[in-house]
mmCIF file of C-alpha atoms in Angstrom:
data_model
loop_
_atom_site.group_PDB
_atom_site.id
_atom_site.type_symbol
_atom_site.label_atom_id
_atom_site.label_comp_id
_atom_site.label_asym_id
_atom_site.label_seq_id
_atom_site.Cartn_x
_atom_site.Cartn_y
_atom_site.Cartn_z
ATOM 1 C CA MET A 4 -29.366 9.034 -21.443
ATOM 2 C CA LYS A 5 -29.284 8.977 -17.638
ATOM 3 C CA ASP A 6 -29.978 5.227 -17.665
ATOM 4 C CA ILE A 7 -27.129 4.597 -20.104
ATOM 5 C CA MET A 8 -24.684 6.619 -17.986
ATOM 6 C CA PHE A 9 -25.826 4.877 -14.805
ATOM 7 C CA THR A 10 -25.485 1.430 -16.414
ATOM 8 C CA ALA A 11 -22.053 2.342 -17.819
ATOM 9 C CA ALA A 12 -20.925 3.507 -14.362
ATOM 10 C CA ILE A 13 -22.113 0.249 -12.759
ATOM 11 C CA VAL A 14 -20.385 -1.890 -15.411
ATOM 12 C CA PHE A 15 -17.169 0.132 -15.106
ATOM 13 C CA GLY A 16 -17.262 -0.196 -11.311
ATOM 14 C CA LEU A 17 -17.737 -3.950 -11.513
ATOM 15 C CA LEU A 18 -14.862 -4.255 -13.983
ATOM 16 C CA VAL A 19 -12.558 -2.210 -11.776
ATOM 17 C CA CYS A 20 -13.500 -4.275 -8.715
ATOM 18 C CA GLY A 21 -12.963 -7.498 -10.642
ATOM 19 C CA ILE A 22 -9.560 -6.362 -11.874
ATOM 20 C CA ALA A 23 -8.537 -5.208 -8.413
ATOM 21 C CA ARG A 24 -9.543 -8.570 -6.926
ATOM 22 C CA ALA A 25 -7.829 -10.687 -9.592
ATOM 23 C CA GLN A 26 -4.572 -12.068 -8.244
ATOM 24 C CA PRO A 27 -1.811 -13.288 -10.523
ATOM 25 C CA VAL A 28 -0.726 -16.773 -9.511
ATOM 26 C CA PRO A 29 2.983 -16.855 -8.599
ATOM 27 C CA LYS A 30 4.902 -19.189 -10.931
ATOM 28 C CA GLU A 31 6.078 -21.551 -8.196
ATOM 29 C CA ILE A 32 2.481 -22.052 -7.101
ATOM 30 C CA SER A 33 1.335 -22.802 -10.651
ATOM 31 C CA ARG A 34 4.157 -25.336 -11.000
ATOM 32 C CA GLU A 35 3.290 -27.038 -7.717
ATOM 33 C CA LEU A 36 -0.515 -26.937 -7.817
ATOM 34 C CA GLY A 37 -1.352 -26.756 -11.522
ATOM 35 C CA THR A 38 -4.586 -24.812 -11.616
ATOM 36 C CA ALA A 39 -4.382 -22.698 -8.482
ATOM 37 C CA HIS A 40 -7.243 -20.943 -6.724
ATOM 38 C CA LEU A 41 -6.827 -18.163 -4.192
ATOM 39 C CA GLN A 42 -8.589 -19.599 -1.138
ATOM 40 C CA GLY A 43 -8.107 -16.558 1.076
ATOM 41 C CA GLN A 44 -5.841 -13.716 2.041
ATOM 42 C CA ALA A 45 -5.102 -11.691 5.150
ATOM 43 C CA ALA A 46 -2.629 -9.171 6.499
ATOM 44 C CA SER A 47 -0.762 -9.798 9.736
ATOM 45 C CA ARG A 48 -0.327 -6.790 11.992
ATOM 46 C CA LEU A 49 1.387 -6.154 15.289
ATOM 47 C CA TRP A 50 0.509 -2.971 17.165
ATOM 48 C CA GLY A 51 -0.984 -1.604 13.941
ATOM 49 C CA PHE A 52 2.115 -2.221 11.809
ATOM 50 C CA LYS A 53 1.721 -4.636 8.915
ATOM 51 C CA LEU A 54 4.247 -7.486 9.153
ATOM 52 C CA TYR A 55 3.231 -9.372 6.014
ATOM 53 C CA ASP A 56 0.423 -10.165 3.600
ATOM 54 C CA ALA A 57 -0.552 -13.836 3.406
ATOM 55 C CA GLN A 58 -2.288 -15.779 0.650
ATOM 56 C CA LEU A 59 -3.484 -19.374 0.729
ATOM 57 C CA TRP A 60 -3.615 -21.132 -2.654
ATOM 58 C CA THR A 61 -5.304 -24.471 -3.298
ATOM 59 C CA GLY A 62 -5.660 -26.772 -6.279
ATOM 60 C CA SER A 63 -9.453 -26.647 -6.345
ATOM 61 C CA ASN A 64 -12.419 -24.425 -5.616
ATOM 62 C CA GLY A 65 -14.564 -25.077 -2.590
ATOM 63 C CA ALA A 66 -13.934 -25.498 1.093
ATOM 64 C CA PHE A 67 -10.318 -25.649 2.231
ATOM 65 C CA ASP A 68 -9.115 -29.200 2.857
ATOM 66 C CA GLN A 69 -5.791 -29.220 4.683
ATOM 67 C CA ASN A 70 -5.274 -32.841 3.650
ATOM 68 C CA GLN A 71 -4.842 -31.711 0.041
ATOM 69 C CA LYS A 72 -1.728 -30.054 -1.371
ATOM 70 C CA PHE A 73 -1.735 -26.273 -0.835
ATOM 71 C CA ALA A 74 0.609 -23.293 -0.853
ATOM 72 C CA LEU A 75 0.887 -20.521 1.718
ATOM 73 C CA SER A 76 2.640 -17.387 0.515
ATOM 74 C CA LEU A 77 3.821 -14.534 2.771
ATOM 75 C CA ARG A 78 4.999 -11.192 1.359
ATOM 76 C CA TYR A 79 6.953 -9.422 4.085
ATOM 77 C CA ALA A 80 6.717 -5.713 4.876
ATOM 78 C CA TYR A 81 9.760 -5.546 7.191
ATOM 79 C CA ASP A 82 13.236 -6.981 7.561
ATOM 80 C CA PHE A 83 13.501 -10.233 9.527
ATOM 81 C CA SER A 84 16.465 -12.569 9.810
ATOM 82 C CA ALA A 85 16.190 -16.232 8.837
ATOM 83 C CA ASP A 86 17.241 -17.060 12.385
ATOM 84 C CA LEU A 87 14.357 -15.036 13.844
ATOM 85 C CA LEU A 88 11.831 -16.597 11.438
ATOM 86 C CA ALA A 89 12.968 -20.144 12.278
ATOM 87 C CA ARG A 90 13.104 -19.498 16.033
ATOM 88 C CA THR A 91 9.687 -17.790 16.075
ATOM 89 C CA SER A 92 8.132 -20.652 14.089
ATOM 90 C CA ILE A 93 9.312 -23.174 16.664
ATOM 91 C CA LYS A 94 8.101 -20.998 19.550
ATOM 92 C CA GLU A 95 4.641 -20.859 17.966
ATOM 93 C CA ILE A 96 4.543 -24.646 17.597
ATOM 94 C CA VAL A 97 5.506 -24.999 21.267
ATOM 95 C CA ARG A 98 2.896 -22.405 22.275
ATOM 96 C CA VAL A 99 0.175 -24.541 20.687
ATOM 97 C CA GLU A 100 1.452 -28.031 21.564
ATOM 98 C CA GLY A 101 3.224 -27.409 24.817
ATOM 99 C CA GLY A 102 6.556 -29.054 25.406
ATOM 100 C CA ASN A 103 9.798 -27.280 24.795
ATOM 101 C CA VAL A 104 11.772 -25.675 21.990
ATOM 102 C CA LYS A 105 14.470 -28.353 22.240
ATOM 103 C CA ASP A 106 11.876 -30.963 21.244
ATOM 104 C CA HIS A 107 11.800 -29.402 17.749
ATOM 105 C CA LYS A 108 15.506 -28.750 17.189
ATOM 106 C CA ALA A 109 15.553 -30.916 14.034
ATOM 107 C CA LEU A 110 12.796 -28.803 12.464
ATOM 108 C CA GLU A 111 14.423 -25.557 13.549
ATOM 109 C CA ASP A 112 17.709 -26.651 11.940
ATOM 110 C CA GLN A 113 15.905 -27.461 8.679
ATOM 111 C CA LEU A 114 14.103 -24.115 8.699
ATOM 112 C CA ARG A 115 17.396 -22.266 9.209
ATOM 113 C CA THR A 116 18.728 -23.817 5.984
ATOM 114 C CA CYS A 117 15.489 -23.194 4.052
ATOM 115 C CA LEU A 118 14.800 -19.619 5.006
ATOM 116 C CA VAL A 119 16.703 -16.473 4.109
ATOM 117 C CA ASP A 120 16.812 -13.042 5.648
ATOM 118 C CA VAL A 121 13.768 -11.188 4.325
ATOM 119 C CA SER A 122 13.058 -7.542 3.665
ATOM 120 C CA ASP A 123 10.145 -5.467 2.405
ATOM 121 C CA GLY A 124 8.596 -7.178 -0.625
ATOM 122 C CA VAL A 125 10.281 -10.587 -0.283
ATOM 123 C CA ARG A 126 7.826 -13.441 -0.889
ATOM 124 C CA VAL A 127 8.271 -16.749 0.949
ATOM 125 C CA THR A 128 6.037 -19.606 -0.154
ATOM 126 C CA GLY A 129 5.639 -22.918 1.619
ATOM 127 C CA VAL A 130 4.019 -25.770 -0.274
ATOM 128 C CA SER A 131 2.489 -28.551 1.809
ATOM 129 C CA GLU A 132 3.201 -31.690 -0.194
ATOM 130 C CA SER A 133 2.018 -34.225 2.370
ATOM 131 C CA ALA A 134 1.336 -34.519 6.090
ATOM 132 C CA SER A 135 5.073 -34.531 6.844
ATOM 133 C CA ARG A 136 6.764 -32.916 3.809
ATOM 134 C CA ALA A 137 6.954 -29.382 2.391
ATOM 135 C CA SER A 138 8.949 -27.296 -0.057
ATOM 136 C CA MET A 139 10.021 -23.702 0.467
ATOM 137 C CA TYR A 140 10.428 -20.989 -2.163
ATOM 138 C CA VAL A 141 11.823 -17.477 -1.843
ATOM 139 C CA ASN A 142 10.720 -15.081 -4.592
ATOM 140 C CA GLY A 143 9.890 -18.059 -6.779
ATOM 141 C CA GLN A 144 13.206 -19.899 -6.307
ATOM 142 C CA LYS A 145 13.106 -23.227 -4.490
ATOM 143 C CA THR A 146 15.340 -23.164 -1.411
ATOM 144 C CA CYS A 147 14.605 -26.619 0.016
ATOM 145 C CA THR A 148 12.339 -29.555 0.653
ATOM 146 C CA PHE A 149 12.046 -30.671 4.253
ATOM 147 C CA SER A 150 10.296 -33.322 6.313
ATOM 148 C CA TYR A 151 9.137 -33.509 9.898
ATOM 149 C CA PRO A 152 6.413 -35.500 11.691
ATOM 150 C CA ARG A 153 3.009 -33.782 11.351
ATOM 151 C CA LEU A 154 4.678 -30.870 9.541
ATOM 152 C CA ARG A 155 1.463 -29.772 7.823
ATOM 153 C CA ASP A 156 -0.416 -29.421 11.111
ATOM 154 C CA ARG A 157 2.477 -28.046 13.104
ATOM 155 C CA PHE A 158 4.228 -25.631 10.757
ATOM 156 C CA PHE A 159 1.364 -24.467 8.536
ATOM 157 C CA GLY A 160 -0.924 -24.446 11.563
ATOM 158 C CA ILE A 161 0.974 -21.365 12.750
ATOM 159 C CA TRP A 162 -1.023 -19.420 10.149
ATOM 160 C CA LEU A 163 -3.991 -21.668 9.346
ATOM 161 C CA ALA A 164 -5.146 -23.480 12.486
ATOM 162 C CA PRO A 165 -7.993 -22.335 14.735
ATOM 163 C CA THR A 166 -5.289 -22.182 17.449
ATOM 164 C CA SER A 167 -3.276 -19.642 15.418
ATOM 165 C CA ARG A 168 -2.232 -16.518 17.278
ATOM 166 C CA ASP A 169 -4.407 -14.537 14.807
ATOM 167 C CA THR A 170 -7.567 -16.626 14.543
ATOM 168 C CA ARG A 171 -9.337 -14.034 12.398
ATOM 169 C CA ALA A 172 -6.565 -14.026 9.794
ATOM 170 C CA ALA A 173 -6.437 -17.851 9.855
ATOM 171 C CA SER A 174 -10.163 -17.963 9.168
ATOM 172 C CA LYS A 175 -9.820 -15.478 6.281
ATOM 173 C CA LEU A 176 -6.992 -17.500 4.772
ATOM 174 C CA ARG A 177 -9.106 -20.653 4.906
ATOM 175 C CA GLY A 178 -11.781 -18.786 2.944
ATOM 176 C CA HIS A 179 -14.172 -17.706 5.697
ATOM 177 C CA SER A 180 -15.268 -14.103 6.150
#
């Protein structure tokens, strides 16, 4: 009887863990990627406060290949204006590449039209369609498609590149422990 109870407890625990780890695929990601696989996830924190949860979705299992179409989804935990999100994105690109914010004014202008003010629970998803083109969704609704030279490396690199401000989270998103 003890063995049966022990086995039942193990099976129940595995089921609960499996259910807790299963992630529903947001509809916009299914539409864009077809069969989507959760590559990795991470939370971004500043001084201990969670800013957002991030998930990287890909169209296939295996190692992350940034040259393939992917989707990066951020679920915010605080209020941020679209202006702040666009401006901060450009500052991060400049931090990595050098240069100056004015060099990326065209991208900043596009981001200002794509993004919306966010609050707790709002999900923003960027889909990398090619090296220089992406689409943006807010809570599953497409807000824009935009282009910029080396957009995939520059914009998505804010969260995914080894030069990201949070290298540990970038590694987790790419599927590394």
